[in-house]
GROMACS .gro file of C-alpha atoms in nm:
model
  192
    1UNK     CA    1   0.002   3.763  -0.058
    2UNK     CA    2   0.130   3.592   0.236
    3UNK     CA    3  -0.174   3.323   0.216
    4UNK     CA    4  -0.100   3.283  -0.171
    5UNK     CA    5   0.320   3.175  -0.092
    6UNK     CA    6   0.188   2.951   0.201
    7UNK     CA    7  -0.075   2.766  -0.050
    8UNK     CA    8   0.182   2.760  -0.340
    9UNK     CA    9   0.451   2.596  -0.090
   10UNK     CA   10   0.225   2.354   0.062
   11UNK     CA   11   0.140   2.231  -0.320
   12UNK     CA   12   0.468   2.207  -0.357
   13UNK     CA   13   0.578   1.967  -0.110
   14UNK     CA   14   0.266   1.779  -0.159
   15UNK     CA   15   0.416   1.739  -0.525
   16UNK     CA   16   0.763   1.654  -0.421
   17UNK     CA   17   0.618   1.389  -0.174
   18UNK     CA   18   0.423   1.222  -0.454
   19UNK     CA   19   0.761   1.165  -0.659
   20UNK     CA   20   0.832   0.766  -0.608
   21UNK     CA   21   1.169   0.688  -0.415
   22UNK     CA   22   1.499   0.695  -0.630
   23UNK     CA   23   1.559   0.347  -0.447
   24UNK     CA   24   1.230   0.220  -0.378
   25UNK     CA   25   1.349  -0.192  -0.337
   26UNK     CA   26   1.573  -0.034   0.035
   27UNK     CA   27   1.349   0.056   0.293
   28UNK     CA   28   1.602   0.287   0.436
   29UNK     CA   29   1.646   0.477   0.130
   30UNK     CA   30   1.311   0.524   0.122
   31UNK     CA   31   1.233   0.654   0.477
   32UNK     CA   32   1.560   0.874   0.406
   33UNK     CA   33   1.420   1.033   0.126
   34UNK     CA   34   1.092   1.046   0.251
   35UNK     CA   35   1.136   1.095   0.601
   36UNK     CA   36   0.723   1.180   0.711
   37UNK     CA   37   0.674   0.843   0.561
   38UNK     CA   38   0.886   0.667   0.819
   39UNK     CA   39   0.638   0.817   1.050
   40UNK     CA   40   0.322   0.740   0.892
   41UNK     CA   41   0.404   0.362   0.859
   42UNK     CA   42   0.508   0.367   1.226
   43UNK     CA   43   0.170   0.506   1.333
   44UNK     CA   44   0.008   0.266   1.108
   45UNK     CA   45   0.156  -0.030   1.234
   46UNK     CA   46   0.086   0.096   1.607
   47UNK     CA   47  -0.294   0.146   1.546
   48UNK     CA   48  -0.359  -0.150   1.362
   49UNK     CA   49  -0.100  -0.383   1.455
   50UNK     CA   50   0.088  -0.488   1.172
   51UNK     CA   51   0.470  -0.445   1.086
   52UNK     CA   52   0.602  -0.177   0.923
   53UNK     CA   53   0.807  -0.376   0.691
   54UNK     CA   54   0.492  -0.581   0.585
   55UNK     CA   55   0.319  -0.290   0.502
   56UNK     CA   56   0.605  -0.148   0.317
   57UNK     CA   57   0.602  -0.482   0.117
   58UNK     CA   58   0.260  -0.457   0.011
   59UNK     CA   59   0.288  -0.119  -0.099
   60UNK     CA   60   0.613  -0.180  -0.281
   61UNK     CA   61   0.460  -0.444  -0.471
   62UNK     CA   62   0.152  -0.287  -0.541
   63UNK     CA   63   0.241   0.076  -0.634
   64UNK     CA   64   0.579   0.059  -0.630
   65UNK     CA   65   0.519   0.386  -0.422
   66UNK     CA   66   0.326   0.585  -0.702
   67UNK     CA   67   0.091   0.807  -0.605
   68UNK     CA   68  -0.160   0.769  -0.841
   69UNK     CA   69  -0.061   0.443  -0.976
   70UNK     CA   70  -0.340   0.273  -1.169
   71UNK     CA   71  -0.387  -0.053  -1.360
   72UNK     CA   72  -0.295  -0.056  -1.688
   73UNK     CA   73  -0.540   0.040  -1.945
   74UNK     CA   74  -0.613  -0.207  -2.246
   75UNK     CA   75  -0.613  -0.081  -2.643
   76UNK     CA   76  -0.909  -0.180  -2.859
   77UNK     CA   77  -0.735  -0.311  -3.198
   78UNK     CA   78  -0.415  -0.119  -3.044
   79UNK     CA   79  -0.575   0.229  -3.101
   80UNK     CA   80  -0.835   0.255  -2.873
   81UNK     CA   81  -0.801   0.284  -2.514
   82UNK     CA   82  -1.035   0.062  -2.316
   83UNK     CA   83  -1.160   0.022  -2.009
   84UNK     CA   84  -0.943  -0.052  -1.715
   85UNK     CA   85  -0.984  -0.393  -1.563
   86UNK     CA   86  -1.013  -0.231  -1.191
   87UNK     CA   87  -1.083   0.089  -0.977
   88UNK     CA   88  -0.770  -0.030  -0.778
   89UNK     CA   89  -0.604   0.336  -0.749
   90UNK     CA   90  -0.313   0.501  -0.587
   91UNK     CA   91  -0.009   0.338  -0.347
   92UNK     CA   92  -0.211   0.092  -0.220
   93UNK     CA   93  -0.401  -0.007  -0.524
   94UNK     CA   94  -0.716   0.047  -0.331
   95UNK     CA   95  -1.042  -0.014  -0.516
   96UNK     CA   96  -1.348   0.207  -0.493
   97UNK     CA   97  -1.611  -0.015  -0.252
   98UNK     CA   98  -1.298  -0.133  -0.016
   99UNK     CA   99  -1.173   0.248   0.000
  100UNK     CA  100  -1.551   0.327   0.069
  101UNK     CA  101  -1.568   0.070   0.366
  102UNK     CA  102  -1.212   0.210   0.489
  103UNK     CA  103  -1.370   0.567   0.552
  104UNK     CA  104  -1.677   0.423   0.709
  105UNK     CA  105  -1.466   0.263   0.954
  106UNK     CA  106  -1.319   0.453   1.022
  107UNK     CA  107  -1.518   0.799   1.060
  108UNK     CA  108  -1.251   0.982   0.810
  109UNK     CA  109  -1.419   1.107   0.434
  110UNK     CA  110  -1.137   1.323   0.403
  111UNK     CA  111  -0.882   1.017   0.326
  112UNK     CA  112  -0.729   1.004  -0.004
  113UNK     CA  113  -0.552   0.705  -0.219
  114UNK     CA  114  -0.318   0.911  -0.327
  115UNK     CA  115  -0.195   1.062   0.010
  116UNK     CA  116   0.106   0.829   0.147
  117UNK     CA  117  -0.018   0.842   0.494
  118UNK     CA  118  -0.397   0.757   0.416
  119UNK     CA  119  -0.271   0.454   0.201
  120UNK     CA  120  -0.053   0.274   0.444
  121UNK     CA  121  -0.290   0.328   0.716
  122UNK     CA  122  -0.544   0.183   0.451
  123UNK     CA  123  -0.343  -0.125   0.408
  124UNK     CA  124  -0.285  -0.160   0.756
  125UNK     CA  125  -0.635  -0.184   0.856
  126UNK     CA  126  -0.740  -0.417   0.602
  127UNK     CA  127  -0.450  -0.623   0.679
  128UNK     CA  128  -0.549  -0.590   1.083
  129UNK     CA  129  -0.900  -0.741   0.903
  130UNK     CA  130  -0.783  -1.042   0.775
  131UNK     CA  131  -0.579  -1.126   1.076
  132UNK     CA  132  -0.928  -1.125   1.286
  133UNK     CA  133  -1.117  -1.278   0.996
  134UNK     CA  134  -0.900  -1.532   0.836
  135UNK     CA  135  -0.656  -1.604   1.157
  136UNK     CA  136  -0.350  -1.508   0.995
  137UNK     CA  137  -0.053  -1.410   1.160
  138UNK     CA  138  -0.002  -1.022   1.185
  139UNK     CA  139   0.372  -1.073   0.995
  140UNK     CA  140   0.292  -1.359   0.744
  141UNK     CA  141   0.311  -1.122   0.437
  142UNK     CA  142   0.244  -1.396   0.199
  143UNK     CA  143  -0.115  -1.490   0.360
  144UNK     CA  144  -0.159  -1.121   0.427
  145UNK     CA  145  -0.124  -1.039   0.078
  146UNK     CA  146  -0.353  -1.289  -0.054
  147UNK     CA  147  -0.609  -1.209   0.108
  148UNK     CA  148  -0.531  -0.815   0.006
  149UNK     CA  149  -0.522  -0.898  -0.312
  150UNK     CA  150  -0.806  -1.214  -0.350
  151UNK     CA  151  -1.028  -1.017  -0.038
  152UNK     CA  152  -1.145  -1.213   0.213
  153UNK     CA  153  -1.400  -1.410   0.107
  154UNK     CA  154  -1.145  -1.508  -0.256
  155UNK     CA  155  -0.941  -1.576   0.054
  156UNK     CA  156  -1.172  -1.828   0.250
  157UNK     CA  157  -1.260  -1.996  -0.100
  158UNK     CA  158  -0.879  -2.061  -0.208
  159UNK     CA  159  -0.906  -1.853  -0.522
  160UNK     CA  160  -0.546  -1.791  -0.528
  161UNK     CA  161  -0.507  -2.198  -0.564
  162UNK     CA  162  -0.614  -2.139  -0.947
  163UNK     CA  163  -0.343  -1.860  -0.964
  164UNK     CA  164   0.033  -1.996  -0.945
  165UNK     CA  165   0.167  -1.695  -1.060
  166UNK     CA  166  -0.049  -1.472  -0.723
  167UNK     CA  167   0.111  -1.768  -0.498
  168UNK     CA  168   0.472  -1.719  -0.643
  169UNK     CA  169   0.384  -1.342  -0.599
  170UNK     CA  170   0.290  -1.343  -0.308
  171UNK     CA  171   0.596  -1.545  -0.203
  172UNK     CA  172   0.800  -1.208  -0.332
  173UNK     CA  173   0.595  -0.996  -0.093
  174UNK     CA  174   0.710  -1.201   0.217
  175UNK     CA  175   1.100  -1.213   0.068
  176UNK     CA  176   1.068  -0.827   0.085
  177UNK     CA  177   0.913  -0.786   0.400
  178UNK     CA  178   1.206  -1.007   0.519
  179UNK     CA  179   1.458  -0.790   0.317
  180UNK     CA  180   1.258  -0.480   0.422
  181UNK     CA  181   1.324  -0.601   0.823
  182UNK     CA  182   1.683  -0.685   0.777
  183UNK     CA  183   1.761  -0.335   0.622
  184UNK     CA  184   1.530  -0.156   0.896
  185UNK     CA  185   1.726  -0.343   1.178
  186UNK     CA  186   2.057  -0.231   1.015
  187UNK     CA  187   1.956   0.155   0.935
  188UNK     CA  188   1.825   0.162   1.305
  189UNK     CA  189   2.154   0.035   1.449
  190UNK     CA  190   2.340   0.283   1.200
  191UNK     CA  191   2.168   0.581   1.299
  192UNK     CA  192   2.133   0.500   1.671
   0.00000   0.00000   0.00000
């Protein structure tokens, strides 16, 4: 019986942590509703080097903090549901082979998408990546998410150059990141 009410509970607050953030554009809002996420982005950024507020960007503009966030899915003639356009999946948008090189790396099958925790450790990596591949800076959010989103060989051959609109996104990633560290420095100095 006991086992059962431990199991149910722990399904529970895996459901409850899956619900986005009522204010998902203030970092502090966030970590205050979602408090173990404060602590997975911290140990995130202190494996692989990268700010928390950068990662937090990404995310924010990838997922929007959904769990199991997925592209959208085009209609046939507006009836039929097609195929989707990617495998990206979960908060950070991961797809399939780059999620499959993520657990080779590092030694961990048991990783999910769809877990917080996995997924911003997930970005973090690959974002640790392209600083030692490409040479970018490990808090230029712009170049970090263009080569998230273009990988790093769209990256190294300018792909984004034929996309204005991934350059003028990419642009909103690094105003959040910015917005993202001036709210972080403020909760911090709030809370003490």
């Amino acid at each position: 019986m006991f086992k059962h009410l431990l199991i149910s509970f722990t399904l529970l607050l895996s459901a409850c942590s899956a619900i986005p953030p009522k204010t998902s554009h203030n970092v502090c809002s966030v970590f205050s509703e979602q408090p173990e996420w404060y602590y997975a982005a911290e140990l995130a950024s202190r494996r692989w080097k990268v700010p928390v507020t950068v990662l937090m960007a990404i995310m924010y503009h990838e997922s929007g903090f959904v769990a199991d966030a997925k592209p959208p899915r085009p209609w046939l003639l507006g009836i039929i549901p097609w195929f989707r356009s990617s495998s990206a999946y979960g908060y950070a948008q991961a797809k399939d082979e780059t999620w499959s090189d993520y657990l080779t790396a590092t030694h961990n099958p048991d990783k999910d998408r769809d877990d917080f925790a996995d997924a911003i450790d997930f970005i973090a990596w690959y974002c640790r990546l392209s600083q030692r591949k490409l040479k970018i800076a490990e808090n230029d959010a712009k170049r970090l998410y263009l080569a998230y989103h273009e990988g790093h060989s769209g990256y190294l051959h300018k792909t984004f150059m034929r996309k204005p609109w991934l350059i003028r996104y990419a642009e909103k990633v690094a105003t959040t990141s910015t917005q993202f560290q001036h709210q972080l420095t403020t909760c911090k100095l709030q809370t003490g």
